[in-house]
PDB file of C-alpha atoms in Angstrom:
ATOM      1  CA  MET A   1     -53.364 -17.086  54.500  1.00 78.00           C
ATOM      2  CA  LYS A   2     -54.932 -20.545  54.701  1.00 82.00           C
ATOM      3  CA  GLN A   3     -58.586 -18.920  54.275  1.00 83.00           C
ATOM      4  CA  PHE A   4     -57.192 -16.892  51.192  1.00 83.00           C
ATOM      5  CA  MET A   5     -55.711 -20.158  49.566  1.00 84.00           C
ATOM      6  CA  ALA A   6     -58.864 -22.013  50.247  1.00 84.00           C
ATOM      7  CA  MET A   7     -60.998 -19.355  48.764  1.00 83.00           C
ATOM      8  CA  LEU A   8     -58.782 -18.899  45.842  1.00 80.00           C
ATOM      9  CA  LYS A   9     -58.903 -22.633  44.941  1.00 82.00           C
ATOM     10  CA  LYS A  10     -62.823 -22.520  45.293  1.00 82.00           C
ATOM     11  CA  SER A  11     -63.298 -19.579  42.940  1.00 81.00           C
ATOM     12  CA  GLU A  12     -60.751 -20.658  40.367  1.00 79.00           C
ATOM     13  CA  ASN A  13     -63.293 -20.726  37.681  1.00 78.00           C
ATOM     14  CA  GLU A  14     -65.182 -17.733  38.559  1.00 79.00           C
ATOM     15  CA  HIS A  15     -64.533 -14.679  36.238  1.00 77.00           C
ATOM     16  CA  PRO A  16     -64.155 -12.187  37.828  1.00 82.00           C
ATOM     17  CA  PRO A  17     -63.289 -13.653  41.253  1.00 82.00           C
ATOM     18  CA  PRO A  18     -65.262 -12.386  44.274  1.00 84.00           C
ATOM     19  CA  THR A  19     -64.270  -8.695  45.231  1.00 87.00           C
ATOM     20  CA  LYS A  20     -63.757 -10.188  48.927  1.00 89.00           C
ATOM     21  CA  LEU A  21     -60.980 -12.315  47.656  1.00 87.00           C
ATOM     22  CA  ILE A  22     -59.277  -9.544  45.933  1.00 88.00           C
ATOM     23  CA  ASP A  23     -59.544  -7.328  49.090  1.00 89.00           C
ATOM     24  CA  LEU A  24     -58.354 -10.165  51.219  1.00 88.00           C
ATOM     25  CA  ALA A  25     -55.200 -10.571  48.791  1.00 88.00           C
ATOM     26  CA  GLY A  26     -54.542  -6.960  49.192  1.00 89.00           C
ATOM     27  CA  GLN A  27     -54.968  -6.918  52.887  1.00 89.00           C
ATOM     28  CA  LEU A  28     -52.352 -10.020  53.212  1.00 89.00           C
ATOM     29  CA  CYS A  29     -49.929  -8.305  50.791  1.00 89.00           C
ATOM     30  CA  ARG A  30     -50.110  -5.131  53.097  1.00 86.00           C
ATOM     31  CA  GLU A  31     -49.466  -7.281  56.129  1.00 86.00           C
ATOM     32  CA  LEU A  32     -46.725  -9.584  55.125  1.00 83.00           C
ATOM     33  CA  GLN A  33     -43.044  -8.400  55.077  1.00 69.00           C
ATOM     34  CA  SER A  34     -41.699  -7.821  51.536  1.00 65.00           C
ATOM     35  CA  SER A  35     -39.298 -10.551  51.339  1.00 61.00           C
ATOM     36  CA  SER A  36     -40.803 -13.242  53.551  1.00 79.00           C
ATOM     37  CA  PRO A  37     -41.349 -16.798  52.341  1.00 85.00           C
ATOM     38  CA  SER A  38     -45.239 -16.392  52.925  1.00 85.00           C
ATOM     39  CA  LEU A  39     -45.411 -13.290  50.656  1.00 87.00           C
ATOM     40  CA  GLU A  40     -43.598 -15.447  47.800  1.00 88.00           C
ATOM     41  CA  LYS A  41     -46.128 -18.209  48.220  1.00 89.00           C
ATOM     42  CA  LEU A  42     -48.998 -15.840  48.130  1.00 88.00           C
ATOM     43  CA  VAL A  43     -47.802 -14.061  45.044  1.00 88.00           C
ATOM     44  CA  GLU A  44     -46.933 -17.354  43.338  1.00 88.00           C
ATOM     45  CA  ALA A  45     -50.460 -18.553  44.051  1.00 87.00           C
ATOM     46  CA  MET A  46     -51.953 -15.252  42.570  1.00 87.00           C
ATOM     47  CA  MET A  47     -49.678 -15.210  39.577  1.00 86.00           C
ATOM     48  CA  GLY A  48     -50.310 -18.886  38.754  1.00 87.00           C
ATOM     49  CA  CYS A  49     -54.112 -18.651  38.772  1.00 85.00           C
ATOM     50  CA  LYS A  50     -56.426 -17.801  35.980  1.00 84.00           C
ATOM     51  CA  ASN A  51     -57.602 -14.460  37.435  1.00 82.00           C
ATOM     52  CA  THR A  52     -54.087 -12.871  37.756  1.00 85.00           C
ATOM     53  CA  ARG A  53     -55.210  -9.923  35.918  1.00 87.00           C
ATOM     54  CA  TYR A  54     -57.985  -9.212  38.519  1.00 88.00           C
ATOM     55  CA  PHE A  55     -55.689  -9.329  41.429  1.00 88.00           C
ATOM     56  CA  LEU A  56     -53.342  -6.800  39.575  1.00 90.00           C
ATOM     57  CA  THR A  57     -56.138  -4.267  40.057  1.00 91.00           C
ATOM     58  CA  ASN A  58     -55.373  -3.846  43.747  1.00 91.00           C
ATOM     59  CA  ILE A  59     -52.065  -1.631  44.302  1.00 91.00           C
ATOM     60  CA  HIS A  60     -51.059  -3.607  47.340  1.00 91.00           C
ATOM     61  CA  VAL A  61     -51.003  -6.858  45.165  1.00 90.00           C
ATOM     62  CA  VAL A  62     -48.987  -5.047  42.479  1.00 91.00           C
ATOM     63  CA  ARG A  63     -46.486  -3.672  45.067  1.00 90.00           C
ATOM     64  CA  ALA A  64     -46.127  -7.146  46.642  1.00 90.00           C
ATOM     65  CA  CYS A  65     -45.553  -8.916  43.224  1.00 91.00           C
ATOM     66  CA  VAL A  66     -43.033  -6.280  42.190  1.00 91.00           C
ATOM     67  CA  SER A  67     -41.034  -6.437  45.350  1.00 89.00           C
ATOM     68  CA  VAL A  68     -40.985 -10.349  45.016  1.00 90.00           C
ATOM     69  CA  HIS A  69     -39.702 -10.041  41.465  1.00 90.00           C
ATOM     70  CA  ILE A  70     -37.070  -7.446  42.569  1.00 88.00           C
ATOM     71  CA  HIS A  71     -36.043  -9.729  45.493  1.00 87.00           C
ATOM     72  CA  ASN A  72     -35.665 -12.475  43.099  1.00 88.00           C
ATOM     73  CA  GLY A  73     -33.667 -10.479  40.698  1.00 88.00           C
ATOM     74  CA  GLN A  74     -36.608 -10.612  37.964  1.00 91.00           C
ATOM     75  CA  HIS A  75     -36.566  -6.908  36.939  1.00 92.00           C
ATOM     76  CA  ASP A  76     -37.994  -7.344  33.495  1.00 93.00           C
ATOM     77  CA  ALA A  77     -40.953  -9.383  34.927  1.00 91.00           C
ATOM     78  CA  ALA A  78     -41.441  -6.668  37.351  1.00 92.00           C
ATOM     79  CA  CYS A  79     -41.502  -4.218  34.654  1.00 93.00           C
ATOM     80  CA  ARG A  80     -43.943  -6.372  32.328  1.00 91.00           C
ATOM     81  CA  LEU A  81     -46.101  -6.599  35.452  1.00 90.00           C
ATOM     82  CA  LEU A  82     -46.320  -2.861  35.825  1.00 91.00           C
ATOM     83  CA  GLU A  83     -46.823  -2.341  32.363  1.00 88.00           C
ATOM     84  CA  TYR A  84     -49.981  -4.446  32.014  1.00 87.00           C
ATOM     85  CA  CYS A  85     -51.432  -4.219  35.369  1.00 87.00           C
ATOM     86  CA  LYS A  86     -54.759  -2.292  35.835  1.00 86.00           C
ATOM     87  CA  ALA A  87     -54.397  -0.525  39.305  1.00 86.00           C
ATOM     88  CA  GLU A  88     -55.707   2.849  39.276  1.00 87.00           C
ATOM     89  CA  GLU A  89     -52.726   4.492  41.391  1.00 88.00           C
ATOM     90  CA  LYS A  90     -50.643   5.564  38.224  1.00 86.00           C
ATOM     91  CA  GLU A  91     -48.434   7.889  40.179  1.00 87.00           C
ATOM     92  CA  GLU A  92     -47.425   4.984  42.515  1.00 89.00           C
ATOM     93  CA  LEU A  93     -46.958   2.696  39.714  1.00 89.00           C
ATOM     94  CA  VAL A  94     -44.493   5.075  38.134  1.00 91.00           C
ATOM     95  CA  GLN A  95     -42.729   5.319  41.394  1.00 91.00           C
ATOM     96  CA  LEU A  96     -42.375   1.623  41.581  1.00 91.00           C
ATOM     97  CA  TRP A  97     -41.152   1.693  37.802  1.00 94.00           C
ATOM     98  CA  HIS A  98     -38.474   4.033  38.965  1.00 94.00           C
ATOM     99  CA  GLU A  99     -37.559   1.812  41.827  1.00 92.00           C
ATOM    100  CA  ILE A 100     -37.201  -1.190  39.648  1.00 93.00           C
ATOM    101  CA  HIS A 101     -34.631   0.592  37.540  1.00 94.00           C
ATOM    102  CA  TYR A 102     -32.908   2.118  40.618  1.00 94.00           C
ATOM    103  CA  ARG A 103     -32.316  -1.402  41.871  1.00 92.00           C
ATOM    104  CA  ARG A 104     -30.962  -2.493  38.616  1.00 92.00           C
ATOM    105  CA  VAL A 105     -28.340   0.308  38.627  1.00 93.00           C
ATOM    106  CA  MET A 106     -27.588  -0.339  42.286  1.00 93.00           C
ATOM    107  CA  GLU A 107     -26.863  -3.972  41.449  1.00 91.00           C
ATOM    108  CA  LYS A 108     -24.732  -3.198  38.532  1.00 91.00           C
ATOM    109  CA  HIS A 109     -22.657  -0.862  40.642  1.00 92.00           C
ATOM    110  CA  GLN A 110     -22.662  -2.962  43.586  1.00 93.00           C
ATOM    111  CA  THR A 111     -23.806  -0.088  45.885  1.00 93.00           C
ATOM    112  CA  ASP A 112     -26.687   0.457  48.438  1.00 92.00           C
ATOM    113  CA  PHE A 113     -27.690   3.819  47.412  1.00 91.00           C
ATOM    114  CA  LEU A 114     -27.722   6.252  44.350  1.00 93.00           C
ATOM    115  CA  THR A 115     -27.031   9.949  44.166  1.00 93.00           C
ATOM    116  CA  PRO A 116     -29.755  12.410  43.129  1.00 93.00           C
ATOM    117  CA  LEU A 117     -27.854  12.712  39.930  1.00 93.00           C
ATOM    118  CA  GLN A 118     -27.741   8.770  39.312  1.00 93.00           C
ATOM    119  CA  ARG A 119     -31.397   8.803  40.078  1.00 93.00           C
ATOM    120  CA  PHE A 120     -32.153  11.460  37.574  1.00 93.00           C
ATOM    121  CA  ARG A 121     -30.190   9.775  34.735  1.00 92.00           C
ATOM    122  CA  CYS A 122     -31.692   6.540  35.700  1.00 93.00           C
ATOM    123  CA  ARG A 123     -35.166   8.106  35.288  1.00 91.00           C
ATOM    124  CA  LYS A 124     -34.114   9.760  31.950  1.00 89.00           C
ATOM    125  CA  ARG A 125     -32.783   6.547  30.569  1.00 91.00           C
ATOM    126  CA  ASN A 126     -35.822   4.489  31.731  1.00 91.00           C
ATOM    127  CA  PRO A 127     -39.116   6.462  31.148  1.00 89.00           C
ATOM    128  CA  PRO A 128     -42.182   4.747  32.330  1.00 88.00           C
ATOM    129  CA  PRO A 129     -44.380   3.174  29.446  1.00 85.00           C
ATOM    130  CA  ILE A 130     -47.388   5.096  28.068  1.00 81.00           C
ATOM    131  CA  SER A 131     -49.679   2.467  29.861  1.00 80.00           C
ATOM    132  CA  LEU A 132     -48.442   4.188  33.284  1.00 81.00           C
ATOM    133  CA  CYS A 133     -48.644   7.650  31.915  1.00 76.00           C
ATOM    134  CA  PRO A 134     -51.821   8.040  29.851  1.00 61.00           C
ATOM    135  CA  GLU A 135     -51.464  11.753  29.650  1.00 58.00           C
ATOM    136  CA  VAL A 136     -48.222  10.791  27.655  1.00 50.00           C
ATOM    137  CA  LEU A 137     -45.012  11.897  28.967  1.00 49.00           C
ATOM    138  CA  LYS A 138     -44.580  15.683  28.581  1.00 52.00           C
ATOM    139  CA  ASN A 139     -42.770  16.737  25.833  1.00 55.00           C
ATOM    140  CA  ARG A 140     -40.056  19.012  27.047  1.00 62.00           C
ATOM    141  CA  ASN A 141     -39.124  20.483  23.828  1.00 75.00           C
ATOM    142  CA  TYR A 142     -40.362  23.784  22.922  1.00 81.00           C
ATOM    143  CA  SER A 143     -42.305  24.570  19.576  1.00 85.00           C
ATOM    144  CA  GLU A 144     -40.373  25.746  16.803  1.00 87.00           C
ATOM    145  CA  GLU A 145     -41.879  29.352  16.986  1.00 89.00           C
ATOM    146  CA  VAL A 146     -40.735  29.578  20.777  1.00 90.00           C
ATOM    147  CA  ARG A 147     -37.152  28.182  20.119  1.00 89.00           C
ATOM    148  CA  GLN A 148     -36.757  30.788  17.035  1.00 91.00           C
ATOM    149  CA  HIS A 149     -37.939  33.725  19.298  1.00 92.00           C
ATOM    150  CA  LEU A 150     -35.532  32.736  22.175  1.00 93.00           C
ATOM    151  CA  HIS A 151     -32.564  32.328  19.806  1.00 93.00           C
ATOM    152  CA  LYS A 152     -33.473  35.681  18.088  1.00 93.00           C
ATOM    153  CA  PHE A 153     -33.489  37.252  21.397  1.00 94.00           C
ATOM    154  CA  ALA A 154     -30.233  35.615  22.595  1.00 93.00           C
ATOM    155  CA  ALA A 155     -28.661  36.919  19.141  1.00 93.00           C
ATOM    156  CA  GLU A 156     -29.991  40.451  18.914  1.00 94.00           C
ATOM    157  CA  VAL A 157     -30.393  41.582  22.526  1.00 93.00           C
ATOM    158  CA  THR A 158     -28.551  39.413  25.103  1.00 93.00           C
ATOM    159  CA  ALA A 159     -27.787  35.675  25.909  1.00 93.00           C
ATOM    160  CA  ASN A 160     -28.024  36.713  29.659  1.00 94.00           C
ATOM    161  CA  PRO A 161     -31.441  38.377  30.150  1.00 94.00           C
ATOM    162  CA  ASP A 162     -32.069  39.990  33.486  1.00 94.00           C
ATOM    163  CA  LYS A 163     -35.039  39.115  35.621  1.00 93.00           C
ATOM    164  CA  LYS A 164     -37.343  41.497  33.972  1.00 94.00           C
ATOM    165  CA  GLN A 165     -36.544  40.558  30.468  1.00 94.00           C
ATOM    166  CA  ARG A 166     -37.091  36.947  31.273  1.00 93.00           C
ATOM    167  CA  GLU A 167     -40.473  37.460  32.865  1.00 93.00           C
ATOM    168  CA  GLY A 168     -41.289  39.376  29.706  1.00 93.00           C
ATOM    169  CA  LEU A 169     -40.253  36.681  27.678  1.00 92.00           C
ATOM    170  CA  ALA A 170     -42.129  34.119  29.582  1.00 91.00           C
ATOM    171  CA  ARG A 171     -45.241  36.112  29.587  1.00 91.00           C
ATOM    172  CA  ASP A 172     -44.873  36.498  25.578  1.00 90.00           C
ATOM    173  CA  MET A 173     -44.435  32.815  24.976  1.00 88.00           C
ATOM    174  CA  ASN A 174     -46.814  31.316  27.720  1.00 87.00           C
ATOM    175  CA  LEU A 175     -43.760  29.790  29.803  1.00 87.00           C
ATOM    176  CA  GLN A 176     -42.632  30.071  33.197  1.00 88.00           C
ATOM    177  CA  PRO A 177     -39.831  32.423  34.138  1.00 89.00           C
ATOM    178  CA  THR A 178     -37.712  29.395  35.249  1.00 88.00           C
ATOM    179  CA  GLN A 179     -38.088  27.782  31.886  1.00 89.00           C
ATOM    180  CA  VAL A 180     -36.887  30.697  30.130  1.00 92.00           C
ATOM    181  CA  TYR A 181     -34.024  31.209  32.727  1.00 93.00           C
ATOM    182  CA  ASN A 182     -32.953  27.482  32.107  1.00 90.00           C
ATOM    183  CA  TRP A 183     -33.294  27.921  28.558  1.00 91.00           C
ATOM    184  CA  PHE A 184     -30.712  30.701  28.454  1.00 93.00           C
ATOM    185  CA  ALA A 185     -28.520  28.896  30.831  1.00 92.00           C
ATOM    186  CA  ASN A 186     -28.415  25.926  28.642  1.00 90.00           C
ATOM    187  CA  TYR A 187     -28.090  28.223  25.652  1.00 90.00           C
ATOM    188  CA  ARG A 188     -24.812  29.919  27.087  1.00 92.00           C
ATOM    189  CA  ARG A 189     -23.383  26.262  28.008  1.00 90.00           C
ATOM    190  CA  ARG A 190     -23.889  25.000  24.511  1.00 87.00           C
ATOM    191  CA  GLN A 191     -22.214  28.212  23.048  1.00 87.00           C
ATOM    192  CA  LYS A 192     -19.378  27.579  25.211  1.00 86.00           C
ATOM    193  CA  SER A 193     -18.834  23.915  24.042  1.00 74.00           C
TER     194      SER A 193
END
């Protein structure tokens, strides 16, 4: 830790800082416990220097910074950090994003865990930003043409197609049979209400 602090001070005006320094930061973040005072000092030092953005290319540093922010109840700061960090491990960043929001909900409801349904609702209400999902969040709505075809089938043939019919519809519209199954289940539910 002392070695890192000394190197950080020495390379304060270097842009970018030495790769060795960033690697050492990642190693220290991996080794220290998530709520230890040492980790808080380390994160504070990295977040306070001019080269913060370079440190945020290392997933271990990002994870440590997020955990310190969460520990301190700074959920918004943790979210902003994830939005602007440049780490390559996008899936892990999305997981961290969800973790922040799960924590928020757990604190709000004063509970230690969330049910799968609560987690699902939390993810739906707090989708990750596009910066974490460059392939853009998948649009779950079907095209107008597909919806019309499914509605027509439901009205003219049946709202409860059997397996063979679902497979045929899936093939015709380039969908998975489970997508067709779910669409009809949702359609029947909407008709009831």
